[in-house]
Amino acid sequence: MTKGRPVFVPRGLTSNDELDVLMAHGGGGSGFGRCGGRLLSGKLEQQLCQRLGIAGVVHSHSPRHYEVRFPDGQVAAYAPMVVLRSRGREGKTVVIEAIEDVNSPMLRKIVAFRGQYGAEFYIIVVATDEVLDEIPLATYDESCSVVNVSTLVARLAE
């Protein structure tokens, strides 16, 4: 069996229909639920959100968009996946990015965001060991393997 392309739900979307069972709870292969009115973009984000919630770590998903510039002059919008509230590392706001695919176009945006806003934000990337091995070091301040997410969340909850 070959692994298909991961399902993708665009970031930063809100769903105005609270009775939409598929988007509220997942199902039909396209929904991963929501948190704070925002649709979750993937299974890894959903799992991370659940663990942060259980640990009492206040967070939001794609709270705002930032303009990022690429070295080639192009401009794009970037919305951080998860931003922790009232928690900081090295005096910076913590952003958590769950990366499921090393070929994700989001990686380019994260690198550009870190280059421009690195003084304000501390970026933690959560991914499988295979994906972490392929992600450039310029993408994050800290990385965490999926198998160690409980440890990361416990540390962030302190």
PDB file of C-alpha atoms in Angstrom:
ATOM      1  CA  MET A   1       0.000   0.000   0.000  1.00  0.00           C
ATOM      2  CA  THR A   2       1.445   3.374  -0.970  1.00  0.00           C
ATOM      3  CA  LYS A   3       1.144   6.348   1.280  1.00  0.00           C
ATOM      4  CA  GLY A   4      -1.105   8.962  -0.290  1.00  0.00           C
ATOM      5  CA  ARG A   5      -0.692  12.685  -0.084  1.00  0.00           C
ATOM      6  CA  PRO A   6      -1.823  14.051   3.304  1.00  0.00           C
ATOM      7  CA  VAL A   7      -5.198  15.716   3.440  1.00  0.00           C
ATOM      8  CA  PHE A   8      -4.814  19.501   3.587  1.00  0.00           C
ATOM      9  CA  VAL A   9      -7.150  22.030   5.129  1.00  0.00           C
ATOM     10  CA  PRO A  10      -6.027  25.653   4.562  1.00  0.00           C
ATOM     11  CA  ARG A  11      -4.900  27.488   7.684  1.00  0.00           C
ATOM     12  CA  GLY A  12      -6.637  30.405   9.277  1.00  0.00           C
ATOM     13  CA  LEU A  13     -10.143  29.470   8.247  1.00  0.00           C
ATOM     14  CA  THR A  14     -13.112  29.874  10.537  1.00  0.00           C
ATOM     15  CA  SER A  15     -16.284  27.926  10.136  1.00  0.00           C
ATOM     16  CA  ASN A  16     -19.442  29.859  10.814  1.00  0.00           C
ATOM     17  CA  ASP A  17     -21.633  26.765  10.897  1.00  0.00           C
ATOM     18  CA  GLU A  18     -21.429  25.360  14.427  1.00  0.00           C
ATOM     19  CA  LEU A  19     -23.764  22.536  13.444  1.00  0.00           C
ATOM     20  CA  ASP A  20     -21.400  21.222  10.770  1.00  0.00           C
ATOM     21  CA  VAL A  21     -20.673  17.858  12.387  1.00  0.00           C
ATOM     22  CA  LEU A  22     -18.023  16.803   9.873  1.00  0.00           C
ATOM     23  CA  MET A  23     -15.862  19.877  10.384  1.00  0.00           C
ATOM     24  CA  ALA A  24     -16.496  20.039  14.117  1.00  0.00           C
ATOM     25  CA  HIS A  25     -15.483  16.460  14.832  1.00  0.00           C
ATOM     26  CA  GLY A  26     -13.673  15.200  11.771  1.00  0.00           C
ATOM     27  CA  GLY A  27     -15.077  12.688   9.337  1.00  0.00           C
ATOM     28  CA  GLY A  28     -15.488  12.201   5.649  1.00  0.00           C
ATOM     29  CA  GLY A  29     -11.703  12.338   5.394  1.00  0.00           C
ATOM     30  CA  SER A  30     -11.578  16.123   5.403  1.00  0.00           C
ATOM     31  CA  GLY A  31     -12.125  17.539   8.870  1.00  0.00           C
ATOM     32  CA  PHE A  32      -9.856  17.513  11.888  1.00  0.00           C
ATOM     33  CA  GLY A  33     -12.101  19.443  14.235  1.00  0.00           C
ATOM     34  CA  ARG A  34     -11.588  22.968  15.454  1.00  0.00           C
ATOM     35  CA  CYS A  35     -10.212  24.913  18.342  1.00  0.00           C
ATOM     36  CA  GLY A  36     -11.369  28.413  19.196  1.00  0.00           C
ATOM     37  CA  GLY A  37     -13.439  28.536  16.010  1.00  0.00           C
ATOM     38  CA  ARG A  38     -10.475  27.732  13.744  1.00  0.00           C
ATOM     39  CA  LEU A  39     -10.394  24.594  11.633  1.00  0.00           C
ATOM     40  CA  LEU A  40      -7.436  22.351  12.396  1.00  0.00           C
ATOM     41  CA  SER A  41      -5.307  21.638   9.331  1.00  0.00           C
ATOM     42  CA  GLY A  42      -4.168  18.081  10.010  1.00  0.00           C
ATOM     43  CA  LYS A  43      -4.069  15.064  12.297  1.00  0.00           C
ATOM     44  CA  LEU A  44      -0.780  16.087  13.897  1.00  0.00           C
ATOM     45  CA  GLU A  45      -2.144  19.559  14.719  1.00  0.00           C
ATOM     46  CA  GLN A  46      -5.257  17.915  16.152  1.00  0.00           C
ATOM     47  CA  GLN A  47      -3.206  15.638  18.432  1.00  0.00           C
ATOM     48  CA  LEU A  48      -0.992  18.525  19.531  1.00  0.00           C
ATOM     49  CA  CYS A  49      -4.044  20.668  20.288  1.00  0.00           C
ATOM     50  CA  GLN A  50      -5.616  17.914  22.393  1.00  0.00           C
ATOM     51  CA  ARG A  51      -2.453  17.435  24.449  1.00  0.00           C
ATOM     52  CA  LEU A  52      -1.974  21.173  24.985  1.00  0.00           C
ATOM     53  CA  GLY A  53      -5.612  21.464  26.074  1.00  0.00           C
ATOM     54  CA  ILE A  54      -5.377  18.570  28.514  1.00  0.00           C
ATOM     55  CA  ALA A  55      -2.212  20.099  30.021  1.00  0.00           C
ATOM     56  CA  GLY A  56      -3.947  23.472  30.400  1.00  0.00           C
ATOM     57  CA  VAL A  57      -1.633  25.285  27.985  1.00  0.00           C
ATOM     58  CA  VAL A  58      -3.614  28.203  26.544  1.00  0.00           C
ATOM     59  CA  HIS A  59      -3.050  28.486  22.815  1.00  0.00           C
ATOM     60  CA  SER A  60      -4.619  29.662  19.585  1.00  0.00           C
ATOM     61  CA  HIS A  61      -4.486  28.427  16.005  1.00  0.00           C
ATOM     62  CA  SER A  62      -3.500  30.757  13.164  1.00  0.00           C
ATOM     63  CA  PRO A  63      -4.373  33.846  15.221  1.00  0.00           C
ATOM     64  CA  ARG A  64      -3.097  36.285  12.619  1.00  0.00           C
ATOM     65  CA  HIS A  65      -1.282  36.476   9.311  1.00  0.00           C
ATOM     66  CA  TYR A  66       2.169  37.906   8.714  1.00  0.00           C
ATOM     67  CA  GLU A  67       3.670  39.078   5.466  1.00  0.00           C
ATOM     68  CA  VAL A  68       6.868  37.221   4.653  1.00  0.00           C
ATOM     69  CA  ARG A  69       9.370  37.976   1.921  1.00  0.00           C
ATOM     70  CA  PHE A  70      11.372  35.323   0.147  1.00  0.00           C
ATOM     71  CA  PRO A  71      14.953  35.832  -1.088  1.00  0.00           C
ATOM     72  CA  ASP A  72      13.672  35.958  -4.680  1.00  0.00           C
ATOM     73  CA  GLY A  73      11.502  38.997  -3.844  1.00  0.00           C
ATOM     74  CA  GLN A  74       8.161  37.197  -3.685  1.00  0.00           C
ATOM     75  CA  VAL A  75       5.777  37.988  -0.835  1.00  0.00           C
ATOM     76  CA  ALA A  76       3.378  35.579   0.883  1.00  0.00           C
ATOM     77  CA  ALA A  77       1.057  35.401   3.873  1.00  0.00           C
ATOM     78  CA  TYR A  78       2.047  33.160   6.769  1.00  0.00           C
ATOM     79  CA  ALA A  79      -0.206  32.176   9.677  1.00  0.00           C
ATOM     80  CA  PRO A  80       1.564  30.387  12.551  1.00  0.00           C
ATOM     81  CA  MET A  81      -0.077  27.032  13.264  1.00  0.00           C
ATOM     82  CA  VAL A  82      -0.183  27.257  17.062  1.00  0.00           C
ATOM     83  CA  VAL A  83       0.757  30.240  19.214  1.00  0.00           C
ATOM     84  CA  LEU A  84       1.051  29.800  22.969  1.00  0.00           C
ATOM     85  CA  ARG A  85      -0.515  32.490  25.117  1.00  0.00           C
ATOM     86  CA  SER A  86       1.375  33.936  28.092  1.00  0.00           C
ATOM     87  CA  ARG A  87       4.236  31.486  27.638  1.00  0.00           C
ATOM     88  CA  GLY A  88       7.611  32.408  26.333  1.00  0.00           C
ATOM     89  CA  ARG A  89      11.033  31.025  25.605  1.00  0.00           C
ATOM     90  CA  GLU A  90      14.015  33.333  25.698  1.00  0.00           C
ATOM     91  CA  GLY A  91      11.578  36.254  26.045  1.00  0.00           C
ATOM     92  CA  LYS A  92       9.864  35.339  22.765  1.00  0.00           C
ATOM     93  CA  THR A  93       6.342  34.215  21.887  1.00  0.00           C
ATOM     94  CA  VAL A  94       6.256  30.455  21.214  1.00  0.00           C
ATOM     95  CA  VAL A  95       5.017  29.188  17.835  1.00  0.00           C
ATOM     96  CA  ILE A  96       4.529  25.467  17.253  1.00  0.00           C
ATOM     97  CA  GLU A  97       4.488  24.076  13.728  1.00  0.00           C
ATOM     98  CA  ALA A  98       3.455  20.459  13.138  1.00  0.00           C
ATOM     99  CA  ILE A  99       4.977  19.351   9.838  1.00  0.00           C
ATOM    100  CA  GLU A 100       3.685  16.152   8.252  1.00  0.00           C
ATOM    101  CA  ASP A 101       5.403  16.408   4.861  1.00  0.00           C
ATOM    102  CA  VAL A 102       8.951  17.568   4.116  1.00  0.00           C
ATOM    103  CA  ASN A 103       7.769  18.877   0.737  1.00  0.00           C
ATOM    104  CA  SER A 104       5.218  21.201   2.316  1.00  0.00           C
ATOM    105  CA  PRO A 105       5.281  24.709   0.814  1.00  0.00           C
ATOM    106  CA  MET A 106       4.726  25.929   4.386  1.00  0.00           C
ATOM    107  CA  LEU A 107       8.386  25.177   5.208  1.00  0.00           C
ATOM    108  CA  ARG A 108       9.547  27.978   2.917  1.00  0.00           C
ATOM    109  CA  LYS A 109       7.198  30.378   4.707  1.00  0.00           C
ATOM    110  CA  ILE A 110       8.390  29.261   8.141  1.00  0.00           C
ATOM    111  CA  VAL A 111      12.033  29.864   7.171  1.00  0.00           C
ATOM    112  CA  ALA A 112      11.149  33.341   5.841  1.00  0.00           C
ATOM    113  CA  PHE A 113       9.084  34.098   8.951  1.00  0.00           C
ATOM    114  CA  ARG A 114      11.891  33.030  11.276  1.00  0.00           C
ATOM    115  CA  GLY A 115      14.360  35.152   9.309  1.00  0.00           C
ATOM    116  CA  GLN A 116      12.169  38.260   9.576  1.00  0.00           C
ATOM    117  CA  TYR A 117      10.523  37.818  12.979  1.00  0.00           C
ATOM    118  CA  GLY A 118      13.043  35.606  14.774  1.00  0.00           C
ATOM    119  CA  ALA A 119      13.674  38.259  17.425  1.00  0.00           C
ATOM    120  CA  GLU A 120      10.007  38.058  18.507  1.00  0.00           C
ATOM    121  CA  PHE A 121       9.098  34.388  18.033  1.00  0.00           C
ATOM    122  CA  TYR A 122      10.546  31.067  19.192  1.00  0.00           C
ATOM    123  CA  ILE A 123       9.611  28.349  16.683  1.00  0.00           C
ATOM    124  CA  ILE A 124       9.214  24.714  17.691  1.00  0.00           C
ATOM    125  CA  VAL A 125       8.746  22.163  14.884  1.00  0.00           C
ATOM    126  CA  VAL A 126       7.010  18.874  15.669  1.00  0.00           C
ATOM    127  CA  ALA A 127       7.379  16.074  13.112  1.00  0.00           C
ATOM    128  CA  THR A 128       8.339  12.438  12.685  1.00  0.00           C
ATOM    129  CA  ASP A 129      12.041  11.625  12.944  1.00  0.00           C
ATOM    130  CA  GLU A 130      12.181  11.026   9.179  1.00  0.00           C
ATOM    131  CA  VAL A 131      10.747  14.472   8.424  1.00  0.00           C
ATOM    132  CA  LEU A 132      12.943  16.199  11.036  1.00  0.00           C
ATOM    133  CA  ASP A 133      16.036  14.709   9.382  1.00  0.00           C
ATOM    134  CA  GLU A 134      15.099  16.464   6.124  1.00  0.00           C
ATOM    135  CA  ILE A 135      14.020  19.874   7.462  1.00  0.00           C
ATOM    136  CA  PRO A 136      16.675  22.637   7.269  1.00  0.00           C
ATOM    137  CA  LEU A 137      17.950  23.885  10.643  1.00  0.00           C
ATOM    138  CA  ALA A 138      16.999  27.440   9.605  1.00  0.00           C
ATOM    139  CA  THR A 139      13.347  26.412   9.981  1.00  0.00           C
ATOM    140  CA  TYR A 140      13.228  26.265  13.780  1.00  0.00           C
ATOM    141  CA  ASP A 141      14.699  27.187  17.143  1.00  0.00           C
ATOM    142  CA  GLU A 142      13.786  23.794  18.616  1.00  0.00           C
ATOM    143  CA  SER A 143      12.558  20.502  17.181  1.00  0.00           C
ATOM    144  CA  CYS A 144      10.542  17.709  18.739  1.00  0.00           C
ATOM    145  CA  SER A 145       9.860  14.226  17.460  1.00  0.00           C
ATOM    146  CA  VAL A 146       6.227  13.127  17.435  1.00  0.00           C
ATOM    147  CA  VAL A 147       7.072  10.386  19.939  1.00  0.00           C
ATOM    148  CA  ASN A 148       8.271  13.033  22.434  1.00  0.00           C
ATOM    149  CA  VAL A 149       5.290  15.404  22.230  1.00  0.00           C
ATOM    150  CA  SER A 150       4.115  14.515  25.743  1.00  0.00           C
ATOM    151  CA  THR A 151       7.468  15.610  27.145  1.00  0.00           C
ATOM    152  CA  LEU A 152       7.350  18.849  25.149  1.00  0.00           C
ATOM    153  CA  VAL A 153       3.819  19.650  26.329  1.00  0.00           C
ATOM    154  CA  ALA A 154       4.706  18.861  29.958  1.00  0.00           C
ATOM    155  CA  ARG A 155       7.671  21.234  29.731  1.00  0.00           C
ATOM    156  CA  LEU A 156       5.555  23.962  28.135  1.00  0.00           C
ATOM    157  CA  ALA A 157       2.905  23.550  30.851  1.00  0.00           C
ATOM    158  CA  GLU A 158       5.423  24.296  33.628  1.00  0.00           C
TER     159      GLU A 158
END
